[in-house]
Amino acid sequence: MLERIETESMRLNEMISRILMLAKLESGSDDYEHRRLDLAELVKDVAADADFEAQAKGKVVEVSSADKCTVMGSENLLRSAIENVLRNAVRYTADRTVVDVSLSADNGHAVLKVSDHGGGVPQDELANLFRPFYRVGEDRTRRTGGIGLGLAIAERAVKAHKGKISASNVNGGLQVEIKLETI
Protein backbone atom coordinates (compact mmCIF):
# COMPACT_ATOMS: atom_id res chain seq x y z
CA MET A 1 0.00 0.00 0.00
CA LEU A 2 2.87 2.39 0.80
CA GLU A 3 4.43 1.69 -2.58
CA ARG A 4 1.16 2.60 -4.28
CA ILE A 5 0.91 5.83 -2.28
CA GLU A 6 4.47 6.73 -3.21
CA THR A 7 3.77 6.10 -6.92
CA GLU A 8 0.63 8.23 -6.84
CA SER A 9 2.47 10.95 -4.93
CA MET A 10 5.22 11.03 -7.57
CA ARG A 11 2.63 11.27 -10.36
CA LEU A 12 0.86 14.10 -8.58
CA ASN A 13 4.14 15.92 -8.00
CA GLU A 14 5.07 15.63 -11.68
CA MET A 15 1.63 16.80 -12.76
CA ILE A 16 1.80 19.85 -10.48
CA SER A 17 5.24 20.71 -11.80
CA ARG A 18 4.01 20.44 -15.40
CA ILE A 19 0.93 22.53 -14.66
CA LEU A 20 3.12 25.25 -13.14
CA MET A 21 5.41 25.21 -16.18
CA LEU A 22 2.40 25.41 -18.51
CA ALA A 23 0.93 28.32 -16.52
CA LYS A 24 4.22 30.19 -16.70
CA LEU A 25 4.46 29.65 -20.46
CA GLU A 26 0.84 30.68 -21.00
CA SER A 27 1.32 33.87 -18.99
CA GLY A 28 3.61 35.06 -21.76
CA SER A 29 6.36 35.98 -19.34
CA ASP A 30 9.64 36.29 -21.14
CA ASP A 31 11.89 35.92 -18.10
CA TYR A 32 13.93 32.99 -19.36
CA GLU A 33 17.53 33.20 -20.46
CA HIS A 34 18.15 33.89 -24.14
CA ARG A 35 21.47 32.62 -25.47
CA ARG A 36 23.01 31.05 -28.57
CA LEU A 37 22.31 27.33 -28.68
CA ASP A 38 23.69 24.58 -30.87
CA LEU A 39 20.35 22.92 -31.58
CA ALA A 40 21.97 19.85 -33.18
CA GLU A 41 23.90 19.10 -29.99
CA LEU A 42 20.80 19.64 -27.86
CA VAL A 43 18.73 17.32 -30.07
CA LYS A 44 21.42 14.60 -30.00
CA ASP A 45 21.69 14.87 -26.20
CA VAL A 46 17.93 14.61 -25.62
CA ALA A 47 17.64 11.79 -28.17
CA ALA A 48 20.41 9.82 -26.43
CA ASP A 49 18.53 10.08 -23.12
CA ALA A 50 15.27 9.07 -24.79
CA ASP A 51 16.98 6.14 -26.51
CA PHE A 52 18.28 4.86 -23.18
CA GLU A 53 14.72 4.85 -21.82
CA ALA A 54 13.28 3.45 -25.08
CA GLN A 55 15.63 0.47 -25.18
CA ALA A 56 14.29 -0.70 -21.81
CA LYS A 57 10.90 -0.92 -23.58
CA GLY A 58 12.21 -2.69 -26.69
CA LYS A 59 12.20 0.46 -28.81
CA VAL A 60 14.90 2.67 -30.35
CA VAL A 61 15.37 6.42 -30.81
CA GLU A 62 17.66 7.23 -33.73
CA VAL A 63 18.92 10.58 -35.01
CA SER A 64 18.98 10.06 -38.78
CA SER A 65 20.29 13.55 -39.53
CA ALA A 66 21.35 16.60 -37.56
CA ASP A 67 22.36 19.64 -39.58
CA LYS A 68 24.25 22.38 -37.78
CA CYS A 69 21.61 24.85 -36.56
CA THR A 70 22.12 27.71 -34.13
CA VAL A 71 19.11 29.30 -32.44
CA MET A 72 18.62 31.95 -29.80
CA GLY A 73 16.65 30.90 -26.74
CA SER A 74 16.35 29.01 -23.51
CA GLU A 75 18.11 25.67 -23.36
CA ASN A 76 15.79 24.46 -20.59
CA LEU A 77 12.59 25.33 -22.47
CA LEU A 78 13.77 23.87 -25.77
CA ARG A 79 15.07 20.75 -24.01
CA SER A 80 11.67 20.35 -22.37
CA ALA A 81 9.84 20.75 -25.69
CA ILE A 82 12.03 18.19 -27.48
CA GLU A 83 11.95 15.81 -24.53
CA ASN A 84 8.15 15.93 -24.32
CA VAL A 85 7.76 15.22 -28.04
CA LEU A 86 10.29 12.35 -27.92
CA ARG A 87 8.81 10.76 -24.81
CA ASN A 88 5.39 10.90 -26.40
CA ALA A 89 6.74 9.21 -29.54
CA VAL A 90 8.49 6.50 -27.50
CA ARG A 91 5.35 5.90 -25.44
CA TYR A 92 3.12 5.32 -28.47
CA THR A 93 5.40 3.81 -31.10
CA ALA A 94 4.94 0.09 -31.70
CA ASP A 95 7.27 -2.38 -29.99
CA ARG A 96 10.55 -3.08 -31.79
CA THR A 97 10.28 0.06 -33.94
CA VAL A 98 12.48 3.12 -34.34
CA VAL A 99 11.49 6.66 -33.44
CA ASP A 100 13.24 8.72 -36.11
CA VAL A 101 14.62 12.16 -35.27
CA SER A 102 15.87 14.50 -37.97
CA LEU A 103 17.07 18.09 -37.80
CA SER A 104 17.57 20.04 -40.99
CA ALA A 105 18.56 23.58 -41.84
CA ASP A 106 16.01 25.02 -44.27
CA ASN A 107 16.14 28.60 -45.53
CA GLY A 108 16.80 30.34 -42.19
CA HIS A 109 14.93 27.78 -40.11
CA ALA A 110 15.77 24.71 -38.09
CA VAL A 111 13.23 21.96 -38.80
CA LEU A 112 13.07 19.14 -36.27
CA LYS A 113 10.94 16.10 -37.16
CA VAL A 114 10.12 13.29 -34.74
CA SER A 115 8.36 10.32 -36.35
CA ASP A 116 6.94 7.27 -34.63
CA HIS A 117 5.20 4.07 -35.74
CA GLY A 118 2.26 4.18 -33.39
CA GLY A 119 -0.57 4.05 -35.90
CA GLY A 120 -1.07 7.81 -36.03
CA VAL A 121 -3.98 9.85 -34.71
CA PRO A 122 -7.45 10.26 -36.22
CA GLN A 123 -7.28 13.21 -38.64
CA ASP A 124 -10.02 15.15 -36.84
CA GLU A 125 -8.10 14.94 -33.55
CA LEU A 126 -4.72 16.24 -34.79
CA ALA A 127 -5.62 19.86 -33.97
CA ASN A 128 -6.40 18.91 -30.36
CA LEU A 129 -3.06 17.25 -29.57
CA PHE A 130 -1.55 20.43 -28.16
CA ARG A 131 -4.47 21.22 -25.81
CA PRO A 132 -3.72 20.78 -22.09
CA PHE A 133 -4.98 17.48 -20.61
CA TYR A 134 -6.09 16.21 -24.02
CA ARG A 135 -5.54 12.54 -24.82
CA VAL A 136 -6.66 10.75 -27.95
CA GLY A 137 -9.37 8.15 -27.52
CA GLU A 138 -9.56 5.29 -25.06
CA ASP A 139 -6.11 3.92 -25.92
CA ARG A 140 -4.41 6.85 -24.24
CA THR A 141 -5.45 6.11 -20.71
CA ARG A 142 -3.67 6.37 -17.40
CA ARG A 143 -2.22 2.92 -18.15
CA THR A 144 -0.01 4.50 -20.81
CA GLY A 145 1.30 6.97 -18.26
CA GLY A 146 0.39 10.27 -19.90
CA ILE A 147 -1.64 13.09 -18.38
CA GLY A 148 -1.99 15.14 -21.54
CA LEU A 149 0.42 17.97 -20.74
CA GLY A 150 3.61 17.06 -22.62
CA LEU A 151 2.61 18.29 -26.07
CA ALA A 152 0.83 21.35 -24.61
CA ILE A 153 4.06 22.32 -22.84
CA ALA A 154 6.06 21.64 -26.01
CA GLU A 155 3.76 23.93 -28.00
CA ARG A 156 3.99 26.78 -25.48
CA ALA A 157 7.79 26.45 -25.27
CA VAL A 158 8.12 26.51 -29.07
CA LYS A 159 5.77 29.50 -29.34
CA ALA A 160 7.82 31.30 -26.65
CA HIS A 161 10.69 31.02 -29.15
CA LYS A 162 8.48 32.39 -31.96
CA GLY A 163 8.47 28.95 -33.57
CA LYS A 164 5.80 26.60 -34.83
CA ILE A 165 4.89 23.04 -33.92
CA SER A 166 2.54 20.76 -35.82
CA ALA A 167 1.57 17.11 -36.04
CA SER A 168 0.59 14.97 -39.01
CA ASN A 169 0.06 11.33 -39.86
CA VAL A 170 2.99 10.02 -41.90
CA ASN A 171 3.76 6.42 -42.92
CA GLY A 172 1.49 4.77 -40.36
CA GLY A 173 2.63 6.91 -37.46
CA LEU A 174 2.62 10.40 -36.04
CA GLN A 175 5.18 13.00 -37.06
CA VAL A 176 5.66 16.11 -34.95
CA GLU A 177 7.51 18.98 -36.60
CA ILE A 178 9.11 21.89 -34.75
CA LYS A 179 10.27 24.88 -36.78
CA LEU A 180 12.50 27.57 -35.24
CA GLU A 181 14.32 30.55 -36.71
CA THR A 182 18.09 30.16 -36.89
CA ILE A 183 20.68 32.88 -36.34
mmCIF file of N, CA and C in Angstrom, residues 73-136:
data_model
loop_
_atom_site.group_PDB
_atom_site.id
_atom_site.type_symbol
_atom_site.label_atom_id
_atom_site.label_comp_id
_atom_site.label_asym_id
_atom_site.label_seq_id
_atom_site.Cartn_x
_atom_site.Cartn_y
_atom_site.Cartn_z
ATOM 1 N N GLY A 73 17.749 31.246 -27.616
ATOM 2 C CA GLY A 73 16.647 30.903 -26.737
ATOM 3 C C GLY A 73 17.084 30.290 -25.432
ATOM 4 N N SER A 74 16.139 29.642 -24.793
ATOM 5 C CA SER A 74 16.346 29.008 -23.507
ATOM 6 C C SER A 74 16.614 27.525 -23.694
ATOM 7 N N GLU A 75 17.772 27.087 -23.246
ATOM 8 C CA GLU A 75 18.109 25.669 -23.364
ATOM 9 C C GLU A 75 17.103 24.814 -22.596
ATOM 10 N N ASN A 76 16.724 25.246 -21.404
ATOM 11 C CA ASN A 76 15.787 24.459 -20.595
ATOM 12 C C ASN A 76 14.424 24.314 -21.263
ATOM 13 N N LEU A 77 13.901 25.406 -21.815
ATOM 14 C CA LEU A 77 12.593 25.329 -22.468
ATOM 15 C C LEU A 77 12.644 24.478 -23.729
ATOM 16 N N LEU A 78 13.676 24.667 -24.538
ATOM 17 C CA LEU A 78 13.769 23.867 -25.767
ATOM 18 C C LEU A 78 14.024 22.398 -25.452
ATOM 19 N N ARG A 79 14.838 22.135 -24.446
ATOM 20 C CA ARG A 79 15.067 20.749 -24.015
ATOM 21 C C ARG A 79 13.739 20.116 -23.587
ATOM 22 N N SER A 80 12.960 20.855 -22.824
ATOM 23 C CA SER A 80 11.672 20.355 -22.366
ATOM 24 C C SER A 80 10.742 20.057 -23.540
ATOM 25 N N ALA A 81 10.700 20.953 -24.514
ATOM 26 C CA ALA A 81 9.842 20.749 -25.690
ATOM 27 C C ALA A 81 10.246 19.487 -26.443
ATOM 28 N N ILE A 82 11.538 19.346 -26.728
ATOM 29 C CA ILE A 82 12.033 18.193 -27.484
ATOM 30 C C ILE A 82 11.824 16.903 -26.685
ATOM 31 N N GLU A 83 12.114 16.967 -25.406
ATOM 32 C CA GLU A 83 11.952 15.811 -24.527
ATOM 33 C C GLU A 83 10.493 15.348 -24.488
ATOM 34 N N ASN A 84 9.570 16.283 -24.367
ATOM 35 C CA ASN A 84 8.150 15.925 -24.322
ATOM 36 C C ASN A 84 7.698 15.270 -25.619
ATOM 37 N N VAL A 85 8.137 15.799 -26.751
ATOM 38 C CA VAL A 85 7.764 15.216 -28.044
ATOM 39 C C VAL A 85 8.363 13.812 -28.176
ATOM 40 N N LEU A 86 9.636 13.668 -27.810
ATOM 41 C CA LEU A 86 10.291 12.353 -27.920
ATOM 42 C C LEU A 86 9.682 11.318 -26.979
ATOM 43 N N ARG A 87 9.415 11.705 -25.748
ATOM 44 C CA ARG A 87 8.808 10.757 -24.805
ATOM 45 C C ARG A 87 7.435 10.306 -25.273
ATOM 46 N N ASN A 88 6.700 11.233 -25.851
ATOM 47 C CA ASN A 88 5.389 10.897 -26.396
ATOM 48 C C ASN A 88 5.545 9.878 -27.537
ATOM 49 N N ALA A 89 6.502 10.122 -28.414
ATOM 50 C CA ALA A 89 6.738 9.209 -29.539
ATOM 51 C C ALA A 89 7.152 7.825 -29.038
ATOM 52 N N VAL A 90 8.038 7.782 -28.061
ATOM 53 C CA VAL A 90 8.485 6.498 -27.503
ATOM 54 C C VAL A 90 7.313 5.780 -26.843
ATOM 55 N N ARG A 91 6.476 6.507 -26.137
ATOM 56 C CA ARG A 91 5.347 5.901 -25.435
ATOM 57 C C ARG A 91 4.393 5.209 -26.409
ATOM 58 N N TYR A 92 4.154 5.836 -27.577
ATOM 59 C CA TYR A 92 3.121 5.323 -28.471
ATOM 60 C C TYR A 92 3.628 4.560 -29.683
ATOM 61 N N THR A 93 4.924 4.570 -29.954
ATOM 62 C CA THR A 93 5.404 3.808 -31.099
ATOM 63 C C THR A 93 5.264 2.313 -30.813
ATOM 64 N N ALA A 94 5.105 1.535 -31.867
ATOM 65 C CA ALA A 94 4.943 0.086 -31.705
ATOM 66 C C ALA A 94 6.240 -0.532 -31.171
ATOM 67 N N ASP A 95 6.097 -1.653 -30.484
ATOM 68 C CA ASP A 95 7.271 -2.378 -29.986
ATOM 69 C C ASP A 95 8.195 -2.739 -31.139
ATOM 70 N N ARG A 96 9.499 -2.731 -30.840
ATOM 71 C CA ARG A 96 10.554 -3.077 -31.793
ATOM 72 C C ARG A 96 10.563 -2.169 -33.034
ATOM 73 N N THR A 97 10.201 -0.899 -32.837
ATOM 74 C CA THR A 97 10.283 0.063 -33.936
ATOM 75 C C THR A 97 11.226 1.197 -33.541
ATOM 76 N N VAL A 98 11.556 2.004 -34.524
ATOM 77 C CA VAL A 98 12.479 3.119 -34.341
ATOM 78 C C VAL A 98 11.710 4.432 -34.375
ATOM 79 N N VAL A 99 11.966 5.285 -33.401
ATOM 80 C CA VAL A 99 11.492 6.662 -33.440
ATOM 81 C C VAL A 99 12.591 7.434 -34.158
ATOM 82 N N ASP A 100 12.251 8.007 -35.306
ATOM 83 C CA ASP A 100 13.245 8.720 -36.110
ATOM 84 C C ASP A 100 13.235 10.200 -35.766
ATOM 85 N N VAL A 101 14.435 10.748 -35.582
ATOM 86 C CA VAL A 101 14.624 12.159 -35.266
ATOM 87 C C VAL A 101 15.509 12.752 -36.353
ATOM 88 N N SER A 102 15.043 13.833 -36.974
ATOM 89 C CA SER A 102 15.874 14.497 -37.973
ATOM 90 C C SER A 102 15.816 16.006 -37.760
ATOM 91 N N LEU A 103 16.962 16.643 -37.919
ATOM 92 C CA LEU A 103 17.068 18.091 -37.797
ATOM 93 C C LEU A 103 17.715 18.601 -39.071
ATOM 94 N N SER A 104 17.018 19.500 -39.757
ATOM 95 C CA SER A 104 17.571 20.038 -40.995
ATOM 96 C C SER A 104 17.530 21.558 -40.982
ATOM 97 N N ALA A 105 18.514 22.140 -41.645
ATOM 98 C CA ALA A 105 18.555 23.582 -41.839
ATOM 99 C C ALA A 105 17.822 23.865 -43.141
ATOM 100 N N ASP A 106 16.826 24.758 -43.086
ATOM 101 C CA ASP A 106 16.008 25.020 -44.267
ATOM 102 C C ASP A 106 15.688 26.504 -44.375
ATOM 103 N N ASN A 107 16.438 27.219 -45.197
ATOM 104 C CA ASN A 107 16.139 28.604 -45.527
ATOM 105 C C ASN A 107 15.914 29.491 -44.299
ATOM 106 N N GLY A 108 16.878 29.489 -43.375
ATOM 107 C CA GLY A 108 16.795 30.335 -42.191
ATOM 108 C C GLY A 108 16.019 29.734 -41.035
ATOM 109 N N HIS A 109 15.674 28.465 -41.159
ATOM 110 C CA HIS A 109 14.931 27.783 -40.108
ATOM 111 C C HIS A 109 15.567 26.443 -39.771
ATOM 112 N N ALA A 110 15.415 26.061 -38.525
ATOM 113 C CA ALA A 110 15.772 24.709 -38.094
ATOM 114 C C ALA A 110 14.462 23.930 -38.073
ATOM 115 N N VAL A 111 14.441 22.772 -38.740
ATOM 116 C CA VAL A 111 13.227 21.956 -38.800
ATOM 117 C C VAL A 111 13.522 20.613 -38.152
ATOM 118 N N LEU A 112 12.901 20.384 -37.010
ATOM 119 C CA LEU A 112 13.065 19.136 -36.271
ATOM 120 C C LEU A 112 11.831 18.282 -36.508
ATOM 121 N N LYS A 113 12.047 17.032 -36.938
ATOM 122 C CA LYS A 113 10.943 16.103 -37.160
ATOM 123 C C LYS A 113 11.156 14.866 -36.296
ATOM 124 N N VAL A 114 10.113 14.495 -35.563
ATOM 125 C CA VAL A 114 10.120 13.287 -34.741
ATOM 126 C C VAL A 114 8.985 12.408 -35.245
ATOM 127 N N SER A 115 9.347 11.216 -35.748
ATOM 128 C CA SER A 115 8.356 10.325 -36.355
ATOM 129 C C SER A 115 8.315 8.998 -35.621
ATOM 130 N N ASP A 116 7.093 8.556 -35.290
ATOM 131 C CA ASP A 116 6.943 7.265 -34.626
ATOM 132 C C ASP A 116 6.172 6.299 -35.524
ATOM 133 N N HIS A 117 5.949 5.099 -35.026
ATOM 134 C CA HIS A 117 5.200 4.066 -35.742
ATOM 135 C C HIS A 117 4.066 3.571 -34.856
ATOM 136 N N GLY A 118 3.306 4.521 -34.334
ATOM 137 C CA GLY A 118 2.256 4.178 -33.387
ATOM 138 C C GLY A 118 0.866 4.131 -33.972
ATOM 139 N N GLY A 119 0.751 4.126 -35.282
ATOM 140 C CA GLY A 119 -0.566 4.054 -35.902
ATOM 141 C C GLY A 119 -1.192 5.405 -36.200
ATOM 142 N N GLY A 120 -0.542 6.482 -35.758
ATOM 143 C CA GLY A 120 -1.069 7.812 -36.028
ATOM 144 C C GLY A 120 -2.229 8.187 -35.125
ATOM 145 N N VAL A 121 -2.877 9.273 -35.486
ATOM 146 C CA VAL A 121 -3.976 9.855 -34.712
ATOM 147 C C VAL A 121 -5.102 10.136 -35.703
ATOM 148 N N PRO A 122 -6.357 9.915 -35.307
ATOM 149 C CA PRO A 122 -7.453 10.263 -36.221
ATOM 150 C C PRO A 122 -7.306 11.704 -36.711
ATOM 151 N N GLN A 123 -7.504 11.904 -38.001
ATOM 152 C CA GLN A 123 -7.281 13.208 -38.642
ATOM 153 C C GLN A 123 -8.008 14.333 -37.920
ATOM 154 N N ASP A 124 -9.241 14.095 -37.487
ATOM 155 C CA ASP A 124 -10.018 15.149 -36.843
ATOM 156 C C ASP A 124 -9.549 15.465 -35.423
ATOM 157 N N GLU A 125 -8.611 14.685 -34.897
ATOM 158 C CA GLU A 125 -8.103 14.943 -33.548
ATOM 159 C C GLU A 125 -6.709 15.573 -33.550
ATOM 160 N N LEU A 126 -6.081 15.682 -34.710
ATOM 161 C CA LEU A 126 -4.722 16.243 -34.787
ATOM 162 C C LEU A 126 -4.650 17.647 -34.179
ATOM 163 N N ALA A 127 -5.639 18.471 -34.462
ATOM 164 C CA ALA A 127 -5.620 19.862 -33.970
ATOM 165 C C ALA A 127 -5.706 19.935 -32.450
ATOM 166 N N ASN A 128 -6.229 18.890 -31.810
ATOM 167 C CA ASN A 128 -6.405 18.911 -30.355
ATOM 168 C C ASN A 128 -5.178 18.439 -29.583
ATOM 169 N N LEU A 129 -4.205 17.859 -30.255
ATOM 170 C CA LEU A 129 -3.064 17.246 -29.573
ATOM 171 C C LEU A 129 -2.311 18.190 -28.645
ATOM 172 N N PHE A 130 -2.337 19.471 -28.929
ATOM 173 C CA PHE A 130 -1.554 20.429 -28.163
ATOM 174 C C PHE A 130 -2.384 21.136 -27.084
ATOM 175 N N ARG A 131 -3.621 20.676 -26.885
ATOM 176 C CA ARG A 131 -4.467 21.216 -25.812
ATOM 177 C C ARG A 131 -4.076 20.571 -24.485
ATOM 178 N N PRO A 132 -4.033 21.358 -23.401
ATOM 179 C CA PRO A 132 -3.715 20.778 -22.093
ATOM 180 C C PRO A 132 -4.724 19.698 -21.687
ATOM 181 N N PHE A 133 -4.221 18.619 -21.137
ATOM 182 C CA PHE A 133 -4.984 17.482 -20.615
ATOM 183 C C PHE A 133 -5.719 16.686 -21.688
ATOM 184 N N TYR A 134 -5.416 16.942 -22.942
ATOM 185 C CA TYR A 134 -6.087 16.212 -24.024
ATOM 186 C C TYR A 134 -5.346 14.910 -24.313
ATOM 187 N N ARG A 135 -6.101 13.832 -24.420
ATOM 188 C CA ARG A 135 -5.537 12.544 -24.819
ATOM 189 C C ARG A 135 -6.464 11.941 -25.851
ATOM 190 N N VAL A 136 -5.885 11.303 -26.846
ATOM 191 C CA VAL A 136 -6.656 10.752 -27.950
ATOM 192 C C VAL A 136 -7.303 9.441 -27.543
#
